[in-house]
Coordinates of C-alpha atoms and ligand atoms in Angstrom, one line a residue:
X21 CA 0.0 0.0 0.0
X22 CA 1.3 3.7 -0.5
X23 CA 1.7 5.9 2.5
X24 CA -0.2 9.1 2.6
X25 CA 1.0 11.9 1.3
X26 CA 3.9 14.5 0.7
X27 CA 5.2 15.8 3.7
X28 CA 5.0 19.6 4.0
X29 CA 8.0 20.8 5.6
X30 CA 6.3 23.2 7.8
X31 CA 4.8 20.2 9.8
X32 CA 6.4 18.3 12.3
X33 CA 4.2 15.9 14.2
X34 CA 4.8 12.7 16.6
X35 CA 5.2 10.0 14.7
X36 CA 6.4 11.2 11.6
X37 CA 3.2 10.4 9.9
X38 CA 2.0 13.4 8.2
X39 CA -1.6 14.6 9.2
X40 CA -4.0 16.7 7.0
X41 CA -5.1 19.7 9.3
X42 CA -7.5 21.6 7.2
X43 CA -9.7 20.6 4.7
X44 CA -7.6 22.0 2.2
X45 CA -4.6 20.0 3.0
X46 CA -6.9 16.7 1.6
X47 CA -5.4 18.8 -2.1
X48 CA -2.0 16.1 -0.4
X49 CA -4.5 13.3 0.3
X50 CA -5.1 11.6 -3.6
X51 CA -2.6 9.3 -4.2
X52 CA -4.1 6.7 -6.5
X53 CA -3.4 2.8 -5.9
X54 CA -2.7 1.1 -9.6
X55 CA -5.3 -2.0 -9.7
X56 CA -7.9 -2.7 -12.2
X57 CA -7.1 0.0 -14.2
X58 CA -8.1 -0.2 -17.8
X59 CA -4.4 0.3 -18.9
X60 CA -3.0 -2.6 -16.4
X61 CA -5.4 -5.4 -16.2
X62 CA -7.1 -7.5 -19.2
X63 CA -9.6 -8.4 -16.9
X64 CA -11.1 -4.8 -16.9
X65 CA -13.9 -4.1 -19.3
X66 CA -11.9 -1.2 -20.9
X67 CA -8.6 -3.2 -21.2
X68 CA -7.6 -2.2 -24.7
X69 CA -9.8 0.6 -25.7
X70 CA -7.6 3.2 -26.7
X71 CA -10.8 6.1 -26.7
X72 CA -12.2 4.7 -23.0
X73 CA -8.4 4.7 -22.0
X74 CA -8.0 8.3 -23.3
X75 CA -11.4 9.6 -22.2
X76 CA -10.5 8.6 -18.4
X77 CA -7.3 10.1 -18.6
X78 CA -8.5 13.4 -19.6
X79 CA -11.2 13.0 -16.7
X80 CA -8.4 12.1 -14.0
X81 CA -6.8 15.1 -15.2
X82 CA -9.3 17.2 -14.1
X83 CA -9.5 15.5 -11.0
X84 CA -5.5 15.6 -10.7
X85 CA -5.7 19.2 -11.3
X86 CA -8.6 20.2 -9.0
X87 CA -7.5 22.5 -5.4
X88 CA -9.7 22.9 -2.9
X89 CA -12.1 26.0 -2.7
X90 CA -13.1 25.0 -6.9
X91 CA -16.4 24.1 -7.9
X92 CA -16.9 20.9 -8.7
X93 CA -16.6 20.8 -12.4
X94 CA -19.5 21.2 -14.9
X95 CA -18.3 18.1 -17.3
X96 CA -19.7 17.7 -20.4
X97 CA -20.7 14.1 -20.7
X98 CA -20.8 12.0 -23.8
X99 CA -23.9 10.6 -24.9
X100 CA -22.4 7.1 -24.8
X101 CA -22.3 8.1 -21.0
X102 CA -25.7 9.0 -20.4
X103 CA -26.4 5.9 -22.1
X104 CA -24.2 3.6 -20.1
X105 CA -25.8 5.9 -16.7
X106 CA -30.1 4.9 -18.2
X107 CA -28.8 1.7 -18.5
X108 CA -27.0 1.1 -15.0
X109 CA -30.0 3.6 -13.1
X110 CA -32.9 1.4 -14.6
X111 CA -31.7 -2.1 -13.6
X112 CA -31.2 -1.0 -10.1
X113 CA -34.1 0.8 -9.7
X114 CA -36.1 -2.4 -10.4
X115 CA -34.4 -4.1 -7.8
X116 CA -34.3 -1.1 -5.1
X117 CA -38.0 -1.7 -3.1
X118 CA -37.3 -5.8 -2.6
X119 CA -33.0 -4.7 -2.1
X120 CA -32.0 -2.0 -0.5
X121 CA -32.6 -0.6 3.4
X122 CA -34.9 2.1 3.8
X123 CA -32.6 4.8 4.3
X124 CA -31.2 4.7 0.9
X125 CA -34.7 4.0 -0.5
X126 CA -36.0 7.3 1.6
X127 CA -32.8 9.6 0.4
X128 CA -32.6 8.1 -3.4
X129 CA -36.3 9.2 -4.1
X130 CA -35.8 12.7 -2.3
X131 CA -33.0 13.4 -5.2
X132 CA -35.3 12.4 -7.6
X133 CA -38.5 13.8 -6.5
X134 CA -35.9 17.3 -6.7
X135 CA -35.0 16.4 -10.1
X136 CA -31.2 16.0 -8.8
X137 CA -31.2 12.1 -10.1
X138 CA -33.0 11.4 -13.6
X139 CA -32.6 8.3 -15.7
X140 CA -32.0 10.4 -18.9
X141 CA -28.9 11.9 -18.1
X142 CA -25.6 11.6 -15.5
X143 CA -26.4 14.3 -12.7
X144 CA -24.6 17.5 -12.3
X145 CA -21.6 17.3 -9.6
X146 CA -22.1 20.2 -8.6
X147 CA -25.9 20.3 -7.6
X148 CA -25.6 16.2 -5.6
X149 CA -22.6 18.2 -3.4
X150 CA -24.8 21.5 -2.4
X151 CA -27.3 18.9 -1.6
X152 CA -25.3 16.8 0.6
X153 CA -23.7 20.1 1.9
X154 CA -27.5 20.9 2.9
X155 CA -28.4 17.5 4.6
X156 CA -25.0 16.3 6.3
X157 CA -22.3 18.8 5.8
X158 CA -20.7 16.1 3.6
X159 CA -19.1 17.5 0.2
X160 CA -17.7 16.2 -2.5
X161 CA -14.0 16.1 -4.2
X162 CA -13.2 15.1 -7.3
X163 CA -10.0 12.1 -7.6
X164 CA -8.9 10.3 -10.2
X165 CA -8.9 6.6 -9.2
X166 CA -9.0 4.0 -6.2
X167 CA -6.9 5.7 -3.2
X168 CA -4.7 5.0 -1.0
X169 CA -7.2 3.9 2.1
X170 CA -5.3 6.5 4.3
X171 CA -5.7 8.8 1.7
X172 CA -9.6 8.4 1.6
X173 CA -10.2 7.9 5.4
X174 CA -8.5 11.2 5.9
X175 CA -11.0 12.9 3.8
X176 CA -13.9 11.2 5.5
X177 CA -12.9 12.9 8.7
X178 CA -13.8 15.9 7.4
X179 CA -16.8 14.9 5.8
X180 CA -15.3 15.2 2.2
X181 CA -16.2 12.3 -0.2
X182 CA -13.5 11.5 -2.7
X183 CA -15.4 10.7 -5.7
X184 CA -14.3 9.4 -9.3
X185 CA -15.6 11.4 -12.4
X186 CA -15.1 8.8 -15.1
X187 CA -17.6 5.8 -16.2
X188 CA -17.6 2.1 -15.8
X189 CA -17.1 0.7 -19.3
X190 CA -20.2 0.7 -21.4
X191 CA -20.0 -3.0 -23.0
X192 CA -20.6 -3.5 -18.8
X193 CA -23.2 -1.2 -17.4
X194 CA -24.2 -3.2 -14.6
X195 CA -20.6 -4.3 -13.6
X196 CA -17.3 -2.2 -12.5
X197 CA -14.0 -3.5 -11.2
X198 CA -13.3 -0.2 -9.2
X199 CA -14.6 2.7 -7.9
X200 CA -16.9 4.8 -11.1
X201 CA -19.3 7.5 -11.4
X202 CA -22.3 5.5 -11.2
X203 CA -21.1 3.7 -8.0
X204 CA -20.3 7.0 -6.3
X205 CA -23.8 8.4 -7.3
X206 CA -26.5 5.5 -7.0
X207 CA -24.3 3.7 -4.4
X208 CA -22.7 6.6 -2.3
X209 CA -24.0 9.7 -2.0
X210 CA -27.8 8.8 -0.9
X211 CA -26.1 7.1 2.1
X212 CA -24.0 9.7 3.1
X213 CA -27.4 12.1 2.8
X214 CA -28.1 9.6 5.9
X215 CA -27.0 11.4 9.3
X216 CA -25.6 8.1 11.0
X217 CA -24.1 7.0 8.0
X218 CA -22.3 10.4 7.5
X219 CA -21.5 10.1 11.2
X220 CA -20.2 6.9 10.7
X221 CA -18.0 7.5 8.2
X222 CA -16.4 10.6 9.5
X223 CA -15.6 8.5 13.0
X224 CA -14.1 6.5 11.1
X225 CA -12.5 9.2 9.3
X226 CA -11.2 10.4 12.6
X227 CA -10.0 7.4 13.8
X228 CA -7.8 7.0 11.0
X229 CA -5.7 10.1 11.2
X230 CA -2.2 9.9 12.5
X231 CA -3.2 5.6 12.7
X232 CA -0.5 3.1 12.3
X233 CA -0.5 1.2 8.9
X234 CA -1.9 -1.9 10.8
X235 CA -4.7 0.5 12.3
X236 CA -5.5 2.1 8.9
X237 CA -6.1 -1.7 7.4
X238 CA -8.5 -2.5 10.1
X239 CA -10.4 0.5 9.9
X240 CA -10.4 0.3 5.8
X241 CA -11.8 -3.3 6.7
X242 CA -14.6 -2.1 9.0
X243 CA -15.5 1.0 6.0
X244 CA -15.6 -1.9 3.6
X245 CA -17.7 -4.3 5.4
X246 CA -20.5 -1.7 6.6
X247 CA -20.1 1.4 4.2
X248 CA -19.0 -1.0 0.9
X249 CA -20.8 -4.1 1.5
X250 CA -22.9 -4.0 4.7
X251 CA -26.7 -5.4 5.0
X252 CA -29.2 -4.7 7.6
X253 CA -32.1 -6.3 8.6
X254 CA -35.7 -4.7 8.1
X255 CA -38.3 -6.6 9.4
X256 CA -37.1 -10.0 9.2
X257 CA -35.6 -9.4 5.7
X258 CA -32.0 -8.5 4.6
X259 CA -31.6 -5.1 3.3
X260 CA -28.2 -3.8 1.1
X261 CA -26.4 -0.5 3.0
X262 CA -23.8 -1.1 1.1
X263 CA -22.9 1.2 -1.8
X264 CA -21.3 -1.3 -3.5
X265 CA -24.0 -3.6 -3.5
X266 CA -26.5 -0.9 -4.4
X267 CA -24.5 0.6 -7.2
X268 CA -23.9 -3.6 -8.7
X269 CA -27.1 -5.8 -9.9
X270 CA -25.3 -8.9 -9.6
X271 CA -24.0 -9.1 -6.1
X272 CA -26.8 -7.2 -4.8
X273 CA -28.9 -10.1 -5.4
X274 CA -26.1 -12.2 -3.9
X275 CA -25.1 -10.7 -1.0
X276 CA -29.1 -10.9 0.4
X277 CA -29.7 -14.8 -0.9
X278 CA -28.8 -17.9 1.0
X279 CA -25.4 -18.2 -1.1
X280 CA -23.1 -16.2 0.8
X281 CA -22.7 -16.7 5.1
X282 CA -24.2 -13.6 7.0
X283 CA -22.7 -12.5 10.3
X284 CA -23.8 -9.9 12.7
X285 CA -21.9 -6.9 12.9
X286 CA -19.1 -6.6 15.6
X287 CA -16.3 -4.3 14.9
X288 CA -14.1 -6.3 16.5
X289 CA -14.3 -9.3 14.3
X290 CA -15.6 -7.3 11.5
X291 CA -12.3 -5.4 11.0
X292 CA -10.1 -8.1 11.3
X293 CA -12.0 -10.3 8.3
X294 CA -10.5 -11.1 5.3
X295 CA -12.1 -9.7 2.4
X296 CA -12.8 -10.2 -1.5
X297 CA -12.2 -7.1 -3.5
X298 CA -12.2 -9.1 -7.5
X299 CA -15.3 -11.4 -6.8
X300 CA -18.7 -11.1 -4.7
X301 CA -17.9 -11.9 -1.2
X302 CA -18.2 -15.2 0.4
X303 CA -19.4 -13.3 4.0
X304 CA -21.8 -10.2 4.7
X305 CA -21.8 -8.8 7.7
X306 CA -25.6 -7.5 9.0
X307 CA -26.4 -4.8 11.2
X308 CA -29.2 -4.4 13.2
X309 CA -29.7 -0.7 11.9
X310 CA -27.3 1.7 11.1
X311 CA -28.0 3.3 14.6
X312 CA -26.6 0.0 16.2
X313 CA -23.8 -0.3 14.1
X314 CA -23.1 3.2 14.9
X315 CA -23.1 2.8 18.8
X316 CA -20.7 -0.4 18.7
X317 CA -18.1 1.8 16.5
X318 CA -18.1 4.4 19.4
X319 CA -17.4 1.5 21.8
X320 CA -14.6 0.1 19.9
X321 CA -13.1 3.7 19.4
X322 CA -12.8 3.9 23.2
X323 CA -10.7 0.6 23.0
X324 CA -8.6 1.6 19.6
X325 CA -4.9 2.8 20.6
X326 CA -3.7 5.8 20.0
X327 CA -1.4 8.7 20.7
X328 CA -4.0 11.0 20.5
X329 CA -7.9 12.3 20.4
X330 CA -8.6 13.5 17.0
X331 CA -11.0 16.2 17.1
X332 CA -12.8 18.1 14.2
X333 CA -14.1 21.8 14.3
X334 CA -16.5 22.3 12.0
X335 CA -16.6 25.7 11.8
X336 CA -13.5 26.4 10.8
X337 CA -12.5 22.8 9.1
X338 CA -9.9 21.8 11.5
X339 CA -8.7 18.7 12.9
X340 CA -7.0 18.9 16.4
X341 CA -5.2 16.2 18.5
X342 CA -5.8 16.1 22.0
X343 CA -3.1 14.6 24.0
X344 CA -4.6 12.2 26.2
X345 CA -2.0 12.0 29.1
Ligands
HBI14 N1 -10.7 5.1 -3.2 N2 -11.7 6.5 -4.8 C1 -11.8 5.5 -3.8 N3 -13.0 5.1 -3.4 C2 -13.2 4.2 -2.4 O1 -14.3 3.8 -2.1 C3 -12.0 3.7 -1.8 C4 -10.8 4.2 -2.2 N4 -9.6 3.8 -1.6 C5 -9.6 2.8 -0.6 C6 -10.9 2.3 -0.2 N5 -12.0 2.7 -0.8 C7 -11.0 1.2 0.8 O2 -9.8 0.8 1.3 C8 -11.9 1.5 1.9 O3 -12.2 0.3 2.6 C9 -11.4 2.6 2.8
FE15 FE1 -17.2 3.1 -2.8

């Protein structure tokens, strides 16, 4: 795994592991892990496709290029994109009622009862992160890949969602190898409209900062298990929280049928489990809501390690450590 982050010279802290301070510093936090790219891996839907290949460059470049305090940009989308969006949007919705818990059913239908989220075209960037600015204080950042997990925990501390601009390739609309567009849209951002899940998320966030490399894989685990690929269960039935079961048709279906082993949430097993990140997984973990999940995170923060308290300011976008001696 790559380690955060240049070091700014100006910065000296503990442990020699650099910190982001201020939201702007996250402009450090977007180092991009190399794995499923379209260039790399034959396995990827785009492996070979010089225009795909080209188009996502020029999209990362805008991410690359991106500081904080910008807009988020206005991109012109091809209409090979919108399609490949109608396509993705339409499946899922069929399955959303029978699939997916009832926060994300409640928040989804909000954005589209507002006009944000239409089947006919890929939303604007700019209007989803005033609306999650509205409900949760959560905003969005353009990046041009799958990050470094300390790089994308950091920004989850501050409530700043690092999301990709390009699309999943459109020979595969209902499948993705990494992060895309669609699943940062359909999958994420209705979640992190949720309170507890933005709360979540940004503990999370928290306790990542400053974290050993040992620390940051267990607390990558636990946002992959509840945040990626978690299930709840709504009156009896399993439900997806997951935004990457929401955002693929396939697993989504799998992840809630009797194929796969279900386990109830416990963040202390949960962030120790193996995981699958190039096949469905052979283990879901369930919460009992995302209120419950929630209260055992704050209990196993109290047992984590560390050097020191991260707190955040919200007012003026700061993190600061307090020294527990
Ligand atoms: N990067 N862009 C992006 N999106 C993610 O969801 C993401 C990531 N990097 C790491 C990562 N998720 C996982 O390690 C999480 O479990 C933290
Ligand atoms: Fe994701």
């Amino acid at each position: 795994e790559i380690k955060s982050t240049e070091k700014a010279d100006n910065v000296i802290t503990a442990e020699e592991i650099w910190i982001p301070k201020h939201v702007s510093d996250l402009d450090k936090c977007g180092h991009v892990v190399v794995k499923y790219e379209p260039t790399e891996d034959p396995k990827h839907p785009g492996f070979g496709d010089k225009d795909y290949i080209s188009r996502r460059a020029e999209l990362n470049a805008i991410a690359r290029d991106w500081k904080f305090g910008d807009s988020m940009p206005d991109i012109q989308y091809l209409p090979e994109e919108h399609e490949t969006w109608r396509i993705a949007y339409s499946k899922l919705k069929e399955l959303r009622p029978s699939h997916t818990c009832a926060e994300y059913c409640k928040n989804i239908k909000q954005m589209e009862d507002i006009g944000l989220i239409t089947a006919d075209k890929i939303p604007s960037l700019q209007a989803i992160d005033k609306y999650l600015r509205a409900k949760t204080g959560f905003q969005l950042r353009p990046c041009g890949g799958l990050l470094s997990a300390r790089d994308f925990l950091a920004s989850l501390a501050f409530r700043v969602f690092q999301t990709t601009l390009y699309l999943r390739h459109h020979s595969k609309p209902n499948h993705c190898p990494e992060p895309d567009l669609i699943h940062e849209i359909l999958g994420h951002t209705p979640m992190f409209a949720d309170p507890v899940v933005a709360e979540f998320s940004q503990e999370v966030g928290l306790l990542s900062i400053g974290a050993s490399d040992e620390q940051i894989e267990r607390l990558a685990t636990l946002y992959w298990f509840i945040i990626e690929f978690g299930l709840c269960e709504e009156n009896g039935k399993l439900k997806a929280i997951g935004a990457g079961l929401i955002s693929a048709f396939g697993e989504l279906q799998h992840a809630i049928s009797d194929t796969p082993e279900h386990a109830p949430f416990d963040p202390y097993k949960t962030a120790i489990q193996k995981y699958e990140d190039s096949d469905y997984q052979p283990l879901y973990f369930v919460a009992k809501s995302m209120s419950d999940a929630m209260e055992k995170l704050r209990k196993y923060a109290l047992d984590f390690d560390r050097s020191a308290i991260n707190v955040y300011n919200p007012f003026s976008q700061t993190i600061s450590q307090l020294s527990h001696e």
